[in-house]
PDB file of C-alpha atoms in Angstrom:
ATOM      1  CA  UNK A 146     -29.527 -20.299   7.630  1.00 43.00           C
ATOM      2  CA  UNK A 147     -27.302 -22.107   5.492  1.00 45.00           C
ATOM      3  CA  UNK A 148     -23.809 -20.037   5.533  1.00 45.00           C
ATOM      4  CA  UNK A 149     -24.019 -18.891   1.678  1.00 52.00           C
ATOM      5  CA  UNK A 150     -20.430 -18.927  -0.174  1.00 59.00           C
ATOM      6  CA  UNK A 151     -21.692 -15.733  -2.598  1.00 63.00           C
ATOM      7  CA  UNK A 152     -19.745 -12.481   0.299  1.00 66.00           C
ATOM      8  CA  UNK A 153     -16.588 -14.834  -0.687  1.00 70.00           C
ATOM      9  CA  UNK A 154     -16.644 -14.589  -4.576  1.00 75.00           C
ATOM     10  CA  UNK A 155     -17.605 -10.184  -3.302  1.00 74.00           C
ATOM     11  CA  UNK A 156     -14.137 -10.055  -1.071  1.00 76.00           C
ATOM     12  CA  UNK A 157     -12.954 -12.304  -4.719  1.00 81.00           C
ATOM     13  CA  UNK A 158     -14.125 -10.484  -7.350  1.00 81.00           C
ATOM     14  CA  UNK A 159     -12.801  -7.054  -5.772  1.00 79.00           C
ATOM     15  CA  UNK A 160      -8.587  -8.507  -5.020  1.00 84.00           C
ATOM     16  CA  UNK A 161      -9.553  -9.372  -8.813  1.00 85.00           C
ATOM     17  CA  UNK A 162     -10.397  -6.150  -9.598  1.00 83.00           C
ATOM     18  CA  UNK A 163      -7.121  -4.268  -8.219  1.00 83.00           C
ATOM     19  CA  UNK A 164      -5.548  -6.856  -9.622  1.00 85.00           C
ATOM     20  CA  UNK A 165      -6.552  -5.857 -12.815  1.00 84.00           C
ATOM     21  CA  UNK A 166      -6.424  -2.423 -12.767  1.00 85.00           C
ATOM     22  CA  UNK A 167      -2.532  -2.649 -11.864  1.00 82.00           C
ATOM     23  CA  UNK A 168      -1.696  -5.163 -14.110  1.00 83.00           C
ATOM     24  CA  UNK A 169      -3.015  -3.617 -16.625  1.00 80.00           C
ATOM     25  CA  UNK A 170      -1.279  -0.082 -15.177  1.00 82.00           C
ATOM     26  CA  UNK A 171       2.604  -2.107 -15.981  1.00 79.00           C
ATOM     27  CA  UNK A 172       1.356  -2.978 -18.964  1.00 78.00           C
ATOM     28  CA  UNK A 173      -0.138  -0.230 -20.199  1.00 76.00           C
ATOM     29  CA  UNK A 174       2.475   2.110 -19.108  1.00 75.00           C
ATOM     30  CA  UNK A 175       5.630  -0.221 -17.774  1.00 69.00           C
ATOM     31  CA  UNK A 176       8.000  -1.412 -15.318  1.00 65.00           C
ATOM     32  CA  UNK A 177       9.370   2.397 -14.169  1.00 60.00           C
ATOM     33  CA  UNK A 178       6.051   3.334 -12.880  1.00 68.00           C
ATOM     34  CA  UNK A 179       6.325   1.416 -10.025  1.00 64.00           C
ATOM     35  CA  UNK A 180       7.270   2.712  -6.808  1.00 61.00           C
ATOM     36  CA  UNK A 181       9.281  -0.713  -6.013  1.00 59.00           C
ATOM     37  CA  UNK A 182      10.800  -0.577  -9.314  1.00 60.00           C
ATOM     38  CA  UNK A 183      14.509   1.215  -9.082  1.00 60.00           C
ATOM     39  CA  UNK A 184      14.442   2.204 -12.016  1.00 65.00           C
ATOM     40  CA  UNK A 185      14.285   6.331 -12.853  1.00 73.00           C
ATOM     41  CA  UNK A 186      11.554   6.543 -15.188  1.00 72.00           C
ATOM     42  CA  UNK A 187      12.260   9.495 -17.197  1.00 75.00           C
ATOM     43  CA  UNK A 188      15.742   8.735 -17.178  1.00 74.00           C
ATOM     44  CA  UNK A 189      14.235   5.726 -18.775  1.00 74.00           C
ATOM     45  CA  UNK A 190      12.333   7.660 -21.395  1.00 74.00           C
ATOM     46  CA  UNK A 191      15.652   9.897 -21.915  1.00 75.00           C
ATOM     47  CA  UNK A 192      17.520   6.266 -22.554  1.00 75.00           C
ATOM     48  CA  UNK A 193      14.346   4.716 -24.811  1.00 77.00           C
ATOM     49  CA  UNK A 194      15.137   8.104 -27.656  1.00 74.00           C
ATOM     50  CA  UNK A 195      12.098  10.258 -25.723  1.00 72.00           C
ATOM     51  CA  UNK A 196      13.483  14.698 -26.411  1.00 78.00           C
ATOM     52  CA  UNK A 197      14.152  16.305 -22.754  1.00 75.00           C
ATOM     53  CA  UNK A 198      11.225  18.801 -23.525  1.00 76.00           C
ATOM     54  CA  UNK A 199       8.905  15.866 -25.478  1.00 78.00           C
ATOM     55  CA  UNK A 200       9.490  13.861 -21.601  1.00 78.00           C
ATOM     56  CA  UNK A 201       9.010  16.219 -20.167  1.00 78.00           C
ATOM     57  CA  UNK A 202       5.931  17.840 -21.532  1.00 78.00           C
ATOM     58  CA  UNK A 203       4.641  14.841 -21.215  1.00 78.00           C
ATOM     59  CA  UNK A 204       5.038  14.171 -17.652  1.00 79.00           C
ATOM     60  CA  UNK A 205       4.136  17.169 -16.856  1.00 78.00           C
ATOM     61  CA  UNK A 206       0.707  16.382 -18.753  1.00 77.00           C
ATOM     62  CA  UNK A 207       0.127  13.418 -16.850  1.00 74.00           C
ATOM     63  CA  UNK A 208       0.757  15.030 -13.556  1.00 76.00           C
ATOM     64  CA  UNK A 209      -1.661  18.296 -13.758  1.00 75.00           C
ATOM     65  CA  UNK A 210      -4.416  15.845 -16.463  1.00 77.00           C
ATOM     66  CA  UNK A 211      -6.296  14.969 -13.448  1.00 78.00           C
ATOM     67  CA  UNK A 212      -7.395  17.696 -11.376  1.00 74.00           C
ATOM     68  CA  UNK A 213      -7.952  19.447 -14.613  1.00 74.00           C
ATOM     69  CA  UNK A 214     -10.698  16.714 -15.787  1.00 71.00           C
ATOM     70  CA  UNK A 215     -12.124  18.051 -11.755  1.00 71.00           C
ATOM     71  CA  UNK A 216     -15.122  18.751 -13.687  1.00 73.00           C
ATOM     72  CA  UNK A 217     -16.460  15.268 -14.684  1.00 73.00           C
ATOM     73  CA  UNK A 218     -19.251  14.151 -12.689  1.00 69.00           C
ATOM     74  CA  UNK A 219     -17.820  11.777  -9.828  1.00 70.00           C
ATOM     75  CA  UNK A 220     -14.373  12.095 -11.257  1.00 75.00           C
ATOM     76  CA  UNK A 221     -13.627  15.618  -8.213  1.00 74.00           C
ATOM     77  CA  UNK A 222     -14.064  12.675  -5.336  1.00 75.00           C
ATOM     78  CA  UNK A 223     -10.764  11.031  -7.373  1.00 80.00           C
ATOM     79  CA  UNK A 224      -9.035  14.120  -9.300  1.00 81.00           C
ATOM     80  CA  UNK A 225      -6.636  14.983  -5.817  1.00 81.00           C
ATOM     81  CA  UNK A 226      -5.771  11.909  -5.860  1.00 83.00           C
ATOM     82  CA  UNK A 227      -4.901  11.170  -8.460  1.00 83.00           C
ATOM     83  CA  UNK A 228      -2.718  14.364  -9.157  1.00 83.00           C
ATOM     84  CA  UNK A 229      -1.509  12.716  -6.457  1.00 83.00           C
ATOM     85  CA  UNK A 230       0.065   9.352  -6.411  1.00 81.00           C
ATOM     86  CA  UNK A 231       0.690  10.761  -9.949  1.00 79.00           C
ATOM     87  CA  UNK A 232      -1.525   8.478 -11.988  1.00 81.00           C
ATOM     88  CA  UNK A 233      -0.605   8.034 -15.322  1.00 79.00           C
ATOM     89  CA  UNK A 234      -4.047   7.398 -17.123  1.00 81.00           C
ATOM     90  CA  UNK A 235      -5.675   9.499 -18.670  1.00 82.00           C
ATOM     91  CA  UNK A 236      -9.952  10.933 -16.623  1.00 82.00           C
ATOM     92  CA  UNK A 237     -10.619   9.397 -19.622  1.00 84.00           C
ATOM     93  CA  UNK A 238      -8.284   5.995 -19.931  1.00 84.00           C
ATOM     94  CA  UNK A 239      -9.486   5.767 -16.175  1.00 84.00           C
ATOM     95  CA  UNK A 240     -13.277   6.162 -16.514  1.00 84.00           C
ATOM     96  CA  UNK A 241     -12.865   3.220 -18.948  1.00 87.00           C
ATOM     97  CA  UNK A 242     -10.808   1.681 -16.773  1.00 86.00           C
ATOM     98  CA  UNK A 243     -13.580   1.433 -14.151  1.00 86.00           C
ATOM     99  CA  UNK A 244     -16.446   0.397 -16.627  1.00 87.00           C
ATOM    100  CA  UNK A 245     -14.292  -2.270 -18.354  1.00 87.00           C
ATOM    101  CA  UNK A 246     -14.070  -3.842 -14.199  1.00 86.00           C
ATOM    102  CA  UNK A 247     -17.338  -3.391 -13.233  1.00 86.00           C
ATOM    103  CA  UNK A 248     -18.189  -4.885 -16.475  1.00 87.00           C
ATOM    104  CA  UNK A 249     -15.836  -8.058 -15.788  1.00 85.00           C
ATOM    105  CA  UNK A 250     -18.084  -7.730 -12.352  1.00 84.00           C
ATOM    106  CA  UNK A 251     -20.763  -8.141 -13.153  1.00 86.00           C
ATOM    107  CA  UNK A 252     -19.865 -11.209 -15.916  1.00 86.00           C
ATOM    108  CA  UNK A 253     -18.366 -13.354 -12.257  1.00 83.00           C
ATOM    109  CA  UNK A 254     -21.245 -12.050 -10.252  1.00 80.00           C
ATOM    110  CA  UNK A 255     -23.609 -13.330 -12.775  1.00 83.00           C
ATOM    111  CA  UNK A 256     -21.565 -17.004 -12.892  1.00 83.00           C
ATOM    112  CA  UNK A 257     -20.158 -17.446  -9.886  1.00 75.00           C
ATOM    113  CA  UNK A 258     -24.156 -15.814  -7.841  1.00 74.00           C
ATOM    114  CA  UNK A 259     -27.669 -15.351  -7.405  1.00 74.00           C
ATOM    115  CA  UNK A 260     -27.737 -12.810  -6.249  1.00 70.00           C
ATOM    116  CA  UNK A 261     -31.055 -10.102  -8.861  1.00 78.00           C
ATOM    117  CA  UNK A 262     -30.818  -8.810 -11.908  1.00 81.00           C
ATOM    118  CA  UNK A 263     -30.928  -4.616 -10.441  1.00 81.00           C
ATOM    119  CA  UNK A 264     -28.499  -5.821  -7.211  1.00 80.00           C
ATOM    120  CA  UNK A 265     -25.858  -7.009  -9.430  1.00 80.00           C
ATOM    121  CA  UNK A 266     -25.442  -4.378 -10.732  1.00 85.00           C
ATOM    122  CA  UNK A 267     -25.431  -2.227  -8.406  1.00 85.00           C
ATOM    123  CA  UNK A 268     -22.568  -3.983  -6.820  1.00 83.00           C
ATOM    124  CA  UNK A 269     -21.011  -4.214 -10.183  1.00 85.00           C
ATOM    125  CA  UNK A 270     -20.092  -1.107 -10.388  1.00 85.00           C
ATOM    126  CA  UNK A 271     -19.650  -0.010  -7.324  1.00 85.00           C
ATOM    127  CA  UNK A 272     -17.139  -2.895  -7.033  1.00 84.00           C
ATOM    128  CA  UNK A 273     -15.619  -1.431 -10.504  1.00 85.00           C
ATOM    129  CA  UNK A 274     -15.695   2.116  -9.271  1.00 85.00           C
ATOM    130  CA  UNK A 275     -14.903   1.496  -5.571  1.00 84.00           C
ATOM    131  CA  UNK A 276     -11.852  -0.220  -6.993  1.00 84.00           C
ATOM    132  CA  UNK A 277     -10.752   2.489  -8.917  1.00 86.00           C
ATOM    133  CA  UNK A 278     -10.812   4.834  -5.926  1.00 87.00           C
ATOM    134  CA  UNK A 279      -8.925   2.049  -3.552  1.00 87.00           C
ATOM    135  CA  UNK A 280      -6.384   1.689  -6.085  1.00 87.00           C
ATOM    136  CA  UNK A 281      -5.643   5.381  -6.071  1.00 87.00           C
ATOM    137  CA  UNK A 282      -5.893   6.055  -3.244  1.00 87.00           C
ATOM    138  CA  UNK A 283      -3.571   3.658  -2.140  1.00 87.00           C
ATOM    139  CA  UNK A 284      -1.165   5.136  -4.450  1.00 86.00           C
ATOM    140  CA  UNK A 285      -1.208   8.292  -3.190  1.00 87.00           C
ATOM    141  CA  UNK A 286      -0.471   7.078   0.185  1.00 86.00           C
ATOM    142  CA  UNK A 287       2.365   5.212  -0.673  1.00 86.00           C
ATOM    143  CA  UNK A 288       3.627   7.416  -3.390  1.00 86.00           C
ATOM    144  CA  UNK A 289       3.777  10.574  -0.954  1.00 87.00           C
ATOM    145  CA  UNK A 290       4.302   8.962   1.839  1.00 85.00           C
ATOM    146  CA  UNK A 291       8.242   7.460  -0.098  1.00 86.00           C
ATOM    147  CA  UNK A 292       8.103  11.010  -1.100  1.00 86.00           C
ATOM    148  CA  UNK A 293       8.111  11.837   2.185  1.00 84.00           C
ATOM    149  CA  UNK A 294      10.540   9.852   3.520  1.00 84.00           C
ATOM    150  CA  UNK A 295      13.408  10.511   0.514  1.00 86.00           C
ATOM    151  CA  UNK A 296      13.955  13.948   1.159  1.00 86.00           C
ATOM    152  CA  UNK A 297      15.827  14.224   4.154  1.00 87.00           C
ATOM    153  CA  UNK A 298      18.455  12.195   1.374  1.00 86.00           C
ATOM    154  CA  UNK A 299      17.650  14.363  -1.400  1.00 87.00           C
ATOM    155  CA  UNK A 300      18.113  17.915   1.078  1.00 86.00           C
ATOM    156  CA  UNK A 301      21.252  16.468   2.129  1.00 87.00           C
ATOM    157  CA  UNK A 302      23.038  16.142  -1.031  1.00 87.00           C
ATOM    158  CA  UNK A 303      21.940  19.267  -3.006  1.00 86.00           C
ATOM    159  CA  UNK A 304      24.355  20.368   0.682  1.00 87.00           C
ATOM    160  CA  UNK A 305      27.200  18.819  -0.423  1.00 87.00           C
ATOM    161  CA  UNK A 306      26.532  19.816  -3.774  1.00 86.00           C
ATOM    162  CA  UNK A 307      26.602  23.165  -2.839  1.00 85.00           C
ATOM    163  CA  UNK A 308      29.795  22.614  -0.292  1.00 86.00           C
ATOM    164  CA  UNK A 309      31.330  21.576  -3.684  1.00 84.00           C
ATOM    165  CA  UNK A 310      30.930  24.661  -5.373  1.00 82.00           C
ATOM    166  CA  UNK A 311      28.725  23.428  -7.869  1.00 81.00           C
ATOM    167  CA  UNK A 312      24.316  25.721  -8.730  1.00 82.00           C
ATOM    168  CA  UNK A 313      21.518  24.969  -7.467  1.00 81.00           C
ATOM    169  CA  UNK A 314      20.555  23.387 -11.244  1.00 81.00           C
ATOM    170  CA  UNK A 315      23.455  21.438 -11.083  1.00 84.00           C
ATOM    171  CA  UNK A 316      22.860  20.682  -6.859  1.00 85.00           C
ATOM    172  CA  UNK A 317      18.710  19.286  -8.772  1.00 85.00           C
ATOM    173  CA  UNK A 318      19.566  18.240 -11.313  1.00 84.00           C
ATOM    174  CA  UNK A 319      22.056  15.573  -9.351  1.00 85.00           C
ATOM    175  CA  UNK A 320      19.255  14.352  -6.973  1.00 84.00           C
ATOM    176  CA  UNK A 321      17.272  13.366 -10.362  1.00 81.00           C
ATOM    177  CA  UNK A 322      20.168  11.335 -11.015  1.00 82.00           C
ATOM    178  CA  UNK A 323      21.249   9.744  -6.986  1.00 82.00           C
ATOM    179  CA  UNK A 324      17.400   9.298  -6.183  1.00 82.00           C
ATOM    180  CA  UNK A 325      14.628   6.977  -6.971  1.00 81.00           C
ATOM    181  CA  UNK A 326      11.443   7.445  -7.538  1.00 78.00           C
ATOM    182  CA  UNK A 327       9.351   9.175  -7.378  1.00 83.00           C
ATOM    183  CA  UNK A 328      11.513  11.634  -5.862  1.00 84.00           C
ATOM    184  CA  UNK A 329      13.185  11.857  -8.913  1.00 83.00           C
ATOM    185  CA  UNK A 330      11.479  12.173 -11.851  1.00 82.00           C
ATOM    186  CA  UNK A 331       9.152  15.176  -9.097  1.00 85.00           C
ATOM    187  CA  UNK A 332      13.009  17.043  -9.336  1.00 85.00           C
ATOM    188  CA  UNK A 333      14.204  15.592 -12.765  1.00 83.00           C
ATOM    189  CA  UNK A 334      11.406  18.182 -14.221  1.00 83.00           C
ATOM    190  CA  UNK A 335      11.718  21.096 -12.166  1.00 85.00           C
ATOM    191  CA  UNK A 336      15.771  20.310 -13.822  1.00 83.00           C
ATOM    192  CA  UNK A 337      14.049  20.527 -17.104  1.00 81.00           C
ATOM    193  CA  UNK A 338      12.047  23.089 -16.446  1.00 82.00           C
ATOM    194  CA  UNK A 339      15.639  25.169 -14.221  1.00 81.00           C
ATOM    195  CA  UNK A 340      17.649  24.760 -17.763  1.00 80.00           C
ATOM    196  CA  UNK A 341      13.802  26.246 -20.459  1.00 80.00           C
ATOM    197  CA  UNK A 342      13.813  29.864 -18.016  1.00 78.00           C
ATOM    198  CA  UNK A 343      11.840  28.350 -15.229  1.00 79.00           C
ATOM    199  CA  UNK A 344      12.288  29.558 -11.833  1.00 82.00           C
ATOM    200  CA  UNK A 345      13.555  27.067  -9.495  1.00 82.00           C
ATOM    201  CA  UNK A 346      11.878  28.790  -6.494  1.00 80.00           C
ATOM    202  CA  UNK A 347       8.304  29.133  -8.456  1.00 84.00           C
ATOM    203  CA  UNK A 348       8.366  25.551  -9.526  1.00 84.00           C
ATOM    204  CA  UNK A 349       9.400  24.039  -5.868  1.00 85.00           C
ATOM    205  CA  UNK A 350       6.642  26.298  -4.894  1.00 86.00           C
ATOM    206  CA  UNK A 351       4.194  24.536  -7.997  1.00 84.00           C
ATOM    207  CA  UNK A 352       5.613  20.893  -7.017  1.00 85.00           C
ATOM    208  CA  UNK A 353       4.855  22.133  -3.334  1.00 85.00           C
ATOM    209  CA  UNK A 354       0.710  22.439  -4.088  1.00 84.00           C
ATOM    210  CA  UNK A 355      -0.106  19.359  -6.541  1.00 84.00           C
ATOM    211  CA  UNK A 356       1.859  17.193  -4.310  1.00 83.00           C
ATOM    212  CA  UNK A 357       1.044  19.099  -0.813  1.00 81.00           C
ATOM    213  CA  UNK A 358       3.902  18.083   1.187  1.00 81.00           C
ATOM    214  CA  UNK A 359       4.415  20.640   3.695  1.00 83.00           C
ATOM    215  CA  UNK A 360       8.464  19.767   3.698  1.00 83.00           C
ATOM    216  CA  UNK A 361       9.141  20.779   0.289  1.00 85.00           C
ATOM    217  CA  UNK A 362       6.848  24.285   1.032  1.00 87.00           C
ATOM    218  CA  UNK A 363       9.143  25.168   3.399  1.00 85.00           C
ATOM    219  CA  UNK A 364      12.015  23.692   0.725  1.00 85.00           C
ATOM    220  CA  UNK A 365      10.304  26.372  -1.787  1.00 86.00           C
ATOM    221  CA  UNK A 366      10.040  28.945   1.025  1.00 85.00           C
ATOM    222  CA  UNK A 367      14.697  28.478   1.661  1.00 84.00           C
ATOM    223  CA  UNK A 368      15.254  28.819  -2.171  1.00 84.00           C
ATOM    224  CA  UNK A 369      13.290  31.396  -3.202  1.00 84.00           C
ATOM    225  CA  UNK A 370      13.961  33.632   0.148  1.00 83.00           C
ATOM    226  CA  UNK A 371      17.506  33.078  -0.687  1.00 79.00           C
ATOM    227  CA  UNK A 372      17.812  33.902  -4.183  1.00 77.00           C
ATOM    228  CA  UNK A 373      15.570  36.951  -3.437  1.00 79.00           C
ATOM    229  CA  UNK A 374      17.934  37.979  -0.125  1.00 78.00           C
ATOM    230  CA  UNK A 375      21.499  35.974  -0.573  1.00 72.00           C
ATOM    231  CA  UNK A 376      23.565  33.857   2.390  1.00 73.00           C
ATOM    232  CA  UNK A 377      24.200  30.311   2.619  1.00 79.00           C
ATOM    233  CA  UNK A 378      21.775  28.349   1.138  1.00 80.00           C
ATOM    234  CA  UNK A 379      23.705  25.301   1.796  1.00 83.00           C
ATOM    235  CA  UNK A 380      24.192  25.778   5.667  1.00 84.00           C
ATOM    236  CA  UNK A 381      20.306  26.629   5.246  1.00 84.00           C
ATOM    237  CA  UNK A 382      19.454  23.625   3.681  1.00 85.00           C
ATOM    238  CA  UNK A 383      22.130  21.460   6.001  1.00 86.00           C
ATOM    239  CA  UNK A 384      18.977  22.752   8.631  1.00 85.00           C
ATOM    240  CA  UNK A 385      16.458  22.084   6.992  1.00 84.00           C
ATOM    241  CA  UNK A 386      17.216  18.612   6.407  1.00 85.00           C
ATOM    242  CA  UNK A 387      17.184  18.057  10.116  1.00 86.00           C
ATOM    243  CA  UNK A 388      14.053  19.166  10.807  1.00 85.00           C
ATOM    244  CA  UNK A 389      12.977  17.124   8.565  1.00 84.00           C
ATOM    245  CA  UNK A 390      14.228  13.937   9.672  1.00 85.00           C
ATOM    246  CA  UNK A 391      13.435  14.650  13.121  1.00 83.00           C
ATOM    247  CA  UNK A 392      10.780  16.039  12.450  1.00 82.00           C
ATOM    248  CA  UNK A 393       9.649  12.623  10.149  1.00 79.00           C
ATOM    249  CA  UNK A 394      11.039  10.706  13.213  1.00 82.00           C
ATOM    250  CA  UNK A 395       8.565  12.231  16.131  1.00 82.00           C
ATOM    251  CA  UNK A 396       5.587  11.401  13.510  1.00 78.00           C
ATOM    252  CA  UNK A 397       7.382   7.615  13.664  1.00 79.00           C
ATOM    253  CA  UNK A 398       7.406   7.875  17.288  1.00 81.00           C
ATOM    254  CA  UNK A 399       3.572   8.967  17.705  1.00 78.00           C
ATOM    255  CA  UNK A 400       2.563   6.403  14.856  1.00 77.00           C
ATOM    256  CA  UNK A 401       4.160   3.630  17.441  1.00 78.00           C
ATOM    257  CA  UNK A 402       2.834   5.841  20.700  1.00 77.00           C
ATOM    258  CA  UNK A 403      -0.693   5.613  18.420  1.00 75.00           C
ATOM    259  CA  UNK A 404      -0.033   1.939  17.424  1.00 75.00           C
ATOM    260  CA  UNK A 405      -2.115  -0.058  19.853  1.00 75.00           C
ATOM    261  CA  UNK A 406      -5.178   1.982  19.804  1.00 73.00           C
ATOM    262  CA  UNK A 407      -5.384   2.056  16.478  1.00 74.00           C
ATOM    263  CA  UNK A 408      -4.704  -1.090  16.378  1.00 78.00           C
ATOM    264  CA  UNK A 409      -7.811  -1.890  19.358  1.00 77.00           C
ATOM    265  CA  UNK A 410     -10.078   0.410  18.029  1.00 73.00           C
ATOM    266  CA  UNK A 411      -9.912  -1.642  14.976  1.00 75.00           C
ATOM    267  CA  UNK A 412      -9.545  -5.381  17.272  1.00 79.00           C
ATOM    268  CA  UNK A 413     -13.018  -3.716  18.703  1.00 76.00           C
ATOM    269  CA  UNK A 414     -15.105  -3.303  15.909  1.00 75.00           C
ATOM    270  CA  UNK A 415     -13.834  -5.839  13.953  1.00 78.00           C
ATOM    271  CA  UNK A 416     -14.337  -8.671  16.734  1.00 80.00           C
ATOM    272  CA  UNK A 417     -18.689  -8.830  16.372  1.00 79.00           C
ATOM    273  CA  UNK A 418     -17.934  -9.638  13.022  1.00 78.00           C
ATOM    274  CA  UNK A 419     -15.508 -12.508  13.276  1.00 81.00           C
ATOM    275  CA  UNK A 420     -18.402 -13.874  17.149  1.00 81.00           C
ATOM    276  CA  UNK A 421     -21.067 -13.570  14.730  1.00 78.00           C
ATOM    277  CA  UNK A 422     -18.832 -15.308  11.755  1.00 77.00           C
ATOM    278  CA  UNK A 423     -17.791 -17.868  14.854  1.00 79.00           C
ATOM    279  CA  UNK A 424     -21.382 -18.261  15.324  1.00 79.00           C
ATOM    280  CA  UNK A 425     -22.873 -19.304  12.058  1.00 74.00           C
ATOM    281  CA  UNK A 426     -19.938 -21.928  11.450  1.00 75.00           C
ATOM    282  CA  UNK A 427     -20.911 -23.662  15.062  1.00 79.00           C
ATOM    283  CA  UNK A 428     -24.623 -23.010  13.995  1.00 76.00           C
ATOM    284  CA  UNK A 429     -25.665 -22.306  10.799  1.00 74.00           C
ATOM    285  CA  UNK A 430     -29.705 -22.000  12.122  1.00 78.00           C
ATOM    286  CA  UNK A 431     -28.390 -20.146  15.041  1.00 76.00           C
ATOM    287  CA  UNK A 432     -30.364 -16.953  14.098  1.00 75.00           C
ATOM    288  CA  UNK A 433     -33.150 -18.249  12.938  1.00 74.00           C
ATOM    289  CA  UNK A 434     -35.705 -17.590  15.134  1.00 77.00           C
ATOM    290  CA  UNK A 435     -35.560 -14.127  15.693  1.00 74.00           C
ATOM    291  CA  UNK A 436     -35.040 -13.645  11.895  1.00 73.00           C
ATOM    292  CA  UNK A 437     -37.985 -12.832  11.199  1.00 76.00           C
ATOM    293  CA  UNK A 438     -38.777 -10.654  13.585  1.00 76.00           C
ATOM    294  CA  UNK A 439     -39.204  -6.319  13.431  1.00 77.00           C
ATOM    295  CA  UNK A 440     -36.094  -5.150  14.372  1.00 80.00           C
ATOM    296  CA  UNK A 441     -33.524  -7.957  14.050  1.00 74.00           C
ATOM    297  CA  UNK A 442     -32.093  -5.652  10.743  1.00 73.00           C
ATOM    298  CA  UNK A 443     -33.168  -1.973  11.425  1.00 77.00           C
ATOM    299  CA  UNK A 444     -30.717  -3.477  15.042  1.00 80.00           C
ATOM    300  CA  UNK A 445     -28.004  -4.533  11.833  1.00 77.00           C
ATOM    301  CA  UNK A 446     -27.474  -1.712  10.878  1.00 79.00           C
ATOM    302  CA  UNK A 447     -27.575  -0.107  13.793  1.00 82.00           C
ATOM    303  CA  UNK A 448     -24.998  -1.746  14.555  1.00 79.00           C
ATOM    304  CA  UNK A 449     -22.408  -1.360  11.301  1.00 77.00           C
ATOM    305  CA  UNK A 450     -22.812   2.643  12.548  1.00 81.00           C
ATOM    306  CA  UNK A 451     -21.861   2.380  15.276  1.00 82.00           C
ATOM    307  CA  UNK A 452     -19.346  -0.366  14.475  1.00 78.00           C
ATOM    308  CA  UNK A 453     -17.966   2.045  11.801  1.00 78.00           C
ATOM    309  CA  UNK A 454     -18.534   5.308  14.502  1.00 80.00           C
ATOM    310  CA  UNK A 455     -15.941   3.642  16.446  1.00 75.00           C
ATOM    311  CA  UNK A 456     -13.400   3.720  13.382  1.00 74.00           C
ATOM    312  CA  UNK A 457     -13.074   7.000  13.102  1.00 78.00           C
ATOM    313  CA  UNK A 458     -13.626   8.388  16.977  1.00 77.00           C
ATOM    314  CA  UNK A 459     -10.083   6.000  17.122  1.00 73.00           C
ATOM    315  CA  UNK A 460      -9.301   7.318  14.367  1.00 72.00           C
ATOM    316  CA  UNK A 461      -9.116  10.793  14.940  1.00 74.00           C
ATOM    317  CA  UNK A 462      -8.093  10.464  18.774  1.00 71.00           C
ATOM    318  CA  UNK A 463      -4.922   8.824  16.861  1.00 68.00           C
ATOM    319  CA  UNK A 464      -3.955  10.553  14.036  1.00 67.00           C
ATOM    320  CA  UNK A 465      -1.487  13.185  16.111  1.00 64.00           C
ATOM    321  CA  UNK A 466      -0.275  16.045  13.601  1.00 63.00           C
ATOM    322  CA  UNK A 467       3.843  16.905  13.569  1.00 57.00           C
TER     323      UNK A 467
END
């Protein structure tokens, strides 16, 4: 049994799909939409001549458009993560990107492999759709993680602003100008909405529900209670910032403690595959005598299922909520 380069080609095509969709995204909407950018996207749009109400409407449309497209087949599986990632592509554009990447994958498989046509079509569809799903899920995870990390500093900045005598709307506006994206644009939207008459507590509550971040729900509740019953909002937010920071520190500590178990699960699942590759490299004909055995393929499926179950079980055991 000789080693084939086709699995490597499949992997390279999948990586190329991820690079293409990220490059297309940055080219279409500019570098400020990247999480690594130091530029506040909302402020950049305003500096380019956009009117405040037009920029607000565009950003709100981008952040809500995906949940409105849940009726599209298969897209419902992607809509929630696309909303959390604030993907600026419209649902229709994202579907077209999937189709384009699928065509690219099909061309690559046609040139680089001898896979039969039906399998090429199936594989290119999986690569195109799966690549976009992986990209959106990755961006959503990174964006939510960064918002959770930025939130304590943003709340403390609000506290300092309130203690110097500024109103809540000015404190939110200061966060929108001083911190980096993605939290800056989120608070900028709240600032603009409050300027046009929307209740700040209601806007914070909607942002918390859209992003699914528990700490922002606490912030929304604190602001709403203060608006209804009064009190020293600066002291309340100072306590909230301390709780959020302590919770975030505890989460990092739990993550460090469970890291060994997580990597043990990954290693135990990857070791049989690495052993298989090592065996085939040293002796490509090692499995020739059993390839025709009727139990060979079923046994491979059983091993694959058991390795997958091992990953899932280890992930569940180490997924400790803080």
